[in-house]
Tab-separated table of C-alpha atoms in Angstrom:
chain	number	residue	atom	x	y	z
A	1	GLY	CA	39.094	99.550	0.267
A	2	ASN	CA	38.647	98.448	-3.094
A	3	SER	CA	35.510	97.571	-4.614
A	4	VAL	CA	33.291	96.666	-7.823
A	5	THR	CA	29.728	97.733	-8.966
A	6	GLN	CA	28.296	95.823	-11.753
A	7	MET	CA	24.706	96.308	-13.466
A	8	GLU	CA	22.322	94.150	-12.571
A	9	GLY	CA	20.874	91.568	-14.814
A	10	PRO	CA	19.617	89.633	-16.315
A	11	VAL	CA	20.329	90.791	-19.522
A	12	THR	CA	18.335	88.973	-22.585
A	13	LEU	CA	19.422	89.858	-26.184
A	14	SER	CA	18.563	88.402	-29.176
A	15	GLU	CA	21.413	86.956	-31.609
A	16	GLU	CA	23.609	89.606	-33.170
A	17	ALA	CA	22.711	92.465	-30.965
A	18	PHE	CA	25.517	94.927	-29.122
A	19	LEU	CA	25.841	94.631	-25.803
A	20	THR	CA	27.152	96.708	-22.836
A	21	ILE	CA	27.872	95.629	-18.990
A	22	ASN	CA	28.426	98.334	-17.130
A	23	CYS	CA	31.062	98.283	-14.163
A	24	THR	CA	32.619	101.016	-12.266
A	25	TYR	CA	35.317	100.382	-9.353
A	26	THR	CA	36.684	102.301	-6.398
A	27	ALA	CA	40.583	101.516	-5.864
A	28	THR	CA	43.524	102.818	-3.957
A	29	GLY	CA	45.690	103.779	-6.630
A	30	TYR	CA	45.253	101.815	-10.454
A	31	PRO	CA	45.346	98.180	-9.914
A	32	SER	CA	44.490	95.746	-12.919
A	33	LEU	CA	40.881	95.377	-14.250
A	34	PHE	CA	39.202	91.610	-15.047
A	35	TRP	CA	36.146	90.204	-16.536
A	36	TYR	CA	35.753	86.910	-15.928
A	37	VAL	CA	32.860	84.376	-17.399
A	38	GLN	CA	31.392	81.468	-15.938
A	39	TYR	CA	29.240	79.476	-18.925
A	40	PRO	CA	26.824	77.267	-17.467
A	41	GLY	CA	28.241	74.154	-15.111
A	42	GLU	CA	31.727	75.392	-15.218
A	43	GLY	CA	34.333	77.640	-13.630
A	44	LEU	CA	35.240	80.996	-13.927
A	45	GLN	CA	37.184	81.968	-16.868
A	46	LEU	CA	39.638	85.240	-17.161
A	47	LEU	CA	37.875	86.741	-20.293
A	48	LEU	CA	40.107	89.591	-20.445
A	49	LYS	CA	42.066	92.273	-18.642
A	50	ALA	CA	43.608	95.844	-18.841
A	51	THR	CA	46.688	97.069	-16.380
A	52	LYS	CA	46.768	100.281	-16.999
A	53	ALA	CA	44.603	103.345	-17.787
A	54	ASP	CA	43.465	103.797	-21.064
A	55	ASP	CA	44.165	100.202	-21.830
A	56	LYS	CA	41.773	98.115	-23.749
A	57	GLY	CA	41.662	94.542	-23.052
A	58	SER	CA	40.355	91.865	-25.847
A	59	ASN	CA	39.056	88.442	-26.177
A	60	LYS	CA	36.425	86.591	-28.469
A	61	GLY	CA	34.632	89.955	-29.704
A	62	PHE	CA	34.534	91.558	-26.187
A	63	GLU	CA	36.405	94.464	-25.278
A	64	ALA	CA	36.879	96.464	-22.083
A	65	THR	CA	38.549	100.076	-21.847
A	66	TYR	CA	39.994	100.978	-18.479
A	67	ARG	CA	38.929	105.007	-18.101
A	68	LYS	CA	40.048	106.316	-15.259
A	69	GLU	CA	38.418	109.139	-15.292
A	70	THR	CA	34.881	107.428	-14.910
A	71	THR	CA	36.071	104.861	-12.877
A	72	SER	CA	34.947	102.421	-14.920
A	73	PHE	CA	35.572	99.090	-16.975
A	74	HIS	CA	32.097	98.772	-19.367
A	75	LEU	CA	32.159	95.568	-21.214
A	76	GLU	CA	31.241	95.629	-25.188
A	77	LYS	CA	30.710	93.154	-27.755
A	78	GLY	CA	29.160	94.189	-31.088
A	79	SER	CA	27.153	90.871	-31.974
A	80	VAL	CA	26.518	88.524	-29.571
A	81	GLN	CA	25.794	84.554	-29.979
A	82	VAL	CA	23.833	82.066	-27.973
A	83	SER	CA	27.537	80.327	-26.839
A	84	ASP	CA	27.926	83.733	-25.207
A	85	SER	CA	24.960	83.144	-22.698
A	86	ALA	CA	26.708	82.879	-19.539
A	87	VAL	CA	27.282	85.142	-16.015
A	88	TYR	CA	29.656	87.984	-16.434
A	89	PHE	CA	31.853	89.279	-13.523
A	90	CYS	CA	33.836	92.457	-13.276
A	91	ALA	CA	36.664	92.203	-11.115
A	92	LEU	CA	39.973	93.521	-10.101
A	93	PRO	CA	42.354	93.111	-7.024
A	94	SER	CA	42.875	94.145	-3.376
A	95	ASN	CA	46.467	95.592	-2.361
A	96	THR	CA	47.187	91.998	-0.922
A	97	GLY	CA	46.572	90.175	-4.166
A	98	LYS	CA	42.745	88.437	-3.590
A	99	LEU	CA	39.912	89.168	-6.390
A	100	ILE	CA	36.958	91.677	-5.546
A	101	PHE	CA	34.216	90.399	-7.983
A	102	GLY	CA	31.197	92.529	-8.395
A	103	GLN	CA	27.564	90.469	-7.904
A	104	GLY	CA	27.445	89.181	-11.426
A	105	THR	CA	25.531	90.027	-14.746
A	106	THR	CA	23.428	87.022	-16.289
A	107	LEU	CA	23.138	87.698	-20.241
A	108	GLN	CA	20.563	85.493	-21.716
A	109	VAL	CA	20.886	85.433	-26.194
A	110	LYS	CA	18.269	84.036	-27.848
A	111	PRO	CA	17.937	83.299	-31.482
B	1	ASP	CA	44.816	68.248	-18.173
B	2	THR	CA	46.578	70.483	-15.546
B	3	GLY	CA	44.357	73.345	-14.551
B	4	VAL	CA	43.024	73.735	-11.092
B	5	SER	CA	41.046	70.455	-9.662
B	6	GLN	CA	38.829	70.444	-6.746
B	7	ASP	CA	37.356	66.924	-4.769
B	8	PRO	CA	33.839	66.371	-5.081
B	9	ARG	CA	32.306	68.564	-7.370
B	10	HIS	CA	28.924	68.061	-5.498
B	11	LYS	CA	28.277	67.993	-1.399
B	12	ILE	CA	24.990	66.747	-0.111
B	13	THR	CA	24.931	67.025	3.453
B	14	LYS	CA	22.854	67.094	6.541
B	15	ARG	CA	22.820	70.126	9.071
B	16	GLY	CA	25.582	69.485	12.023
B	17	GLN	CA	27.893	67.297	9.991
B	18	ASN	CA	31.497	67.936	9.106
B	19	VAL	CA	32.255	68.001	5.457
B	20	THR	CA	35.778	68.748	3.727
B	21	PHE	CA	36.774	70.197	0.064
B	22	ARG	CA	40.063	69.686	-1.908
B	23	CYS	CA	41.663	71.477	-4.209
B	24	ASP	CA	44.552	70.604	-6.252
B	25	PRO	CA	46.416	73.507	-7.738
B	26	ILE	CA	48.416	74.371	-11.080
B	27	SER	CA	51.654	72.550	-10.026
B	28	GLU	CA	54.009	75.453	-10.314
B	29	HIS	CA	51.378	77.668	-8.378
B	30	ASN	CA	52.235	79.323	-4.936
B	31	ARG	CA	49.162	80.771	-4.156
B	32	LEU	CA	46.048	79.191	-3.480
B	33	TYR	CA	42.480	81.073	-2.688
B	34	TRP	CA	39.337	79.653	-1.354
B	35	TYR	CA	36.257	82.127	-2.227
B	36	ARG	CA	32.446	81.513	-1.689
B	37	GLN	CA	29.953	81.942	-4.281
B	38	THR	CA	26.123	82.105	-3.310
B	39	LEU	CA	23.184	81.666	-5.700
B	40	GLY	CA	23.243	85.572	-7.528
B	41	GLN	CA	26.462	86.841	-6.258
B	42	GLY	CA	30.034	87.098	-7.065
B	43	PRO	CA	32.858	84.954	-5.412
B	44	GLU	CA	34.000	86.399	-2.071
B	45	PHE	CA	37.100	85.649	-0.332
B	46	LEU	CA	37.622	83.165	2.264
B	47	THR	CA	41.845	82.345	2.442
B	48	TYR	CA	44.538	82.152	0.964
B	49	PHE	CA	47.828	80.689	1.294
B	50	GLN	CA	51.447	81.315	-0.140
B	51	ASN	CA	53.244	77.543	-0.165
B	52	GLU	CA	51.843	76.687	3.019
B	53	ALA	CA	51.462	79.534	5.062
B	54	GLN	CA	47.906	81.074	5.355
B	55	LEU	CA	48.306	84.648	4.818
B	56	GLU	CA	45.025	86.283	5.099
B	57	LYS	CA	41.486	85.024	6.382
B	58	SER	CA	37.952	86.826	5.550
B	59	ARG	CA	35.378	87.064	8.469
B	60	LEU	CA	33.752	85.470	6.303
B	61	LEU	CA	35.630	82.117	7.627
B	62	SER	CA	33.884	81.411	11.261
B	63	ASP	CA	35.522	79.461	13.532
B	64	ARG	CA	34.099	76.557	12.036
B	65	PHE	CA	35.820	76.886	9.120
B	66	SER	CA	39.480	75.862	8.766
B	67	ALA	CA	41.890	75.553	5.670
B	68	GLU	CA	45.068	73.648	5.454
B	69	ARG	CA	47.704	73.414	2.714
B	70	PRO	CA	50.033	71.345	4.717
B	71	LYS	CA	52.737	70.863	1.948
B	72	GLY	CA	52.351	73.805	-0.017
B	73	SER	CA	50.430	71.892	-2.905
B	74	PHE	CA	46.734	70.685	-2.206
B	75	SER	CA	44.639	72.673	0.291
B	76	THR	CA	41.774	71.638	2.143
B	77	LEU	CA	38.897	73.558	3.086
B	78	GLU	CA	37.059	72.235	6.148
B	79	ILE	CA	33.811	72.912	7.789
B	80	GLN	CA	32.642	71.764	11.246
B	81	ARG	CA	28.967	71.611	11.977
B	82	THR	CA	27.378	72.338	8.636
B	83	GLU	CA	24.403	75.254	9.031
B	84	GLN	CA	21.708	75.714	6.456
B	85	GLY	CA	23.746	78.799	5.337
B	86	ASP	CA	26.878	77.308	4.592
B	87	SER	CA	25.031	76.344	0.949
B	88	ALA	CA	27.427	77.535	-1.617
B	89	MET	CA	29.325	77.237	-4.306
B	90	TYR	CA	33.565	76.983	-2.590
B	91	LEU	CA	35.812	78.182	-5.551
B	92	CYS	CA	39.298	77.003	-5.511
B	93	ALA	CA	42.069	79.327	-7.531
B	94	SER	CA	46.150	79.511	-8.244
B	95	SER	CA	48.410	81.847	-9.037
B	96	ARG	CA	52.401	82.278	-9.279
B	97	GLY	CA	52.956	85.510	-7.056
B	98	GLU	CA	55.231	87.360	-4.616
B	99	GLY	CA	55.146	89.871	-1.879
B	100	SER	CA	52.188	92.457	-2.984
B	101	SER	CA	52.303	91.716	-6.733
B	102	TYR	CA	49.337	90.128	-8.293
B	103	ASN	CA	49.109	87.474	-11.105
B	104	GLU	CA	46.192	85.980	-12.927
B	105	GLN	CA	43.922	83.366	-10.930
B	106	PHE	CA	42.865	80.375	-12.644
B	107	PHE	CA	39.943	78.574	-11.212
B	108	GLY	CA	38.773	75.511	-10.563
B	109	PRO	CA	35.406	73.868	-11.490
B	110	GLY	CA	34.202	74.465	-7.590
B	111	THR	CA	32.799	72.544	-4.859
B	112	ARG	CA	29.085	72.596	-4.620
B	113	LEU	CA	27.790	72.242	-1.093
B	114	THR	CA	24.193	71.305	-0.117
B	115	VAL	CA	23.393	71.313	3.682
B	116	LEU	CA	20.017	69.937	4.073
């Protein structure tokens, strides 16, 4: 079945540093790929998505490119802010529509 | 606010008690999902409904768990004879969808259950 492997955290960065959170997947076919974010005390929010190979999803300065060759969907941001501190989840849908999540990566950005 | 809502937000109970959680999806969404999230892990699928039909249940959903969506609108998740291992955040999500199509799922704030 479909699965997601996400780099373990926590990741601690200084403000304005470059961020990469790795995500690789195993899937039947070419499902859409997602990054969700969970800010402290809040529910999951969709951060960005890509629906087919070579698509780049972007939102709030974050980007991720759907790489079929490396089965990856790494999350990047050029300059993180304190307000980006949250837990980030990579996810993909199963063939029945439920979402399969990675274990999450906690990002802490220090001023 | 027209997002997904869940009630209660927090529930503390003693082992062996029954608890029930409610989820109100976005009104035009026909699909409703329940997930469970334990500390340090990603959400794990429990079950989902399309309209009032429960179409899939995870093996995680033991016979102590039951979910309903009687009129295809709100849903309830009941846990009978709670155990300490049931302590987790229970998340509800909703989406549009037909057949095997996938559409974005919108999540509620979750219900945090603590079993003492």
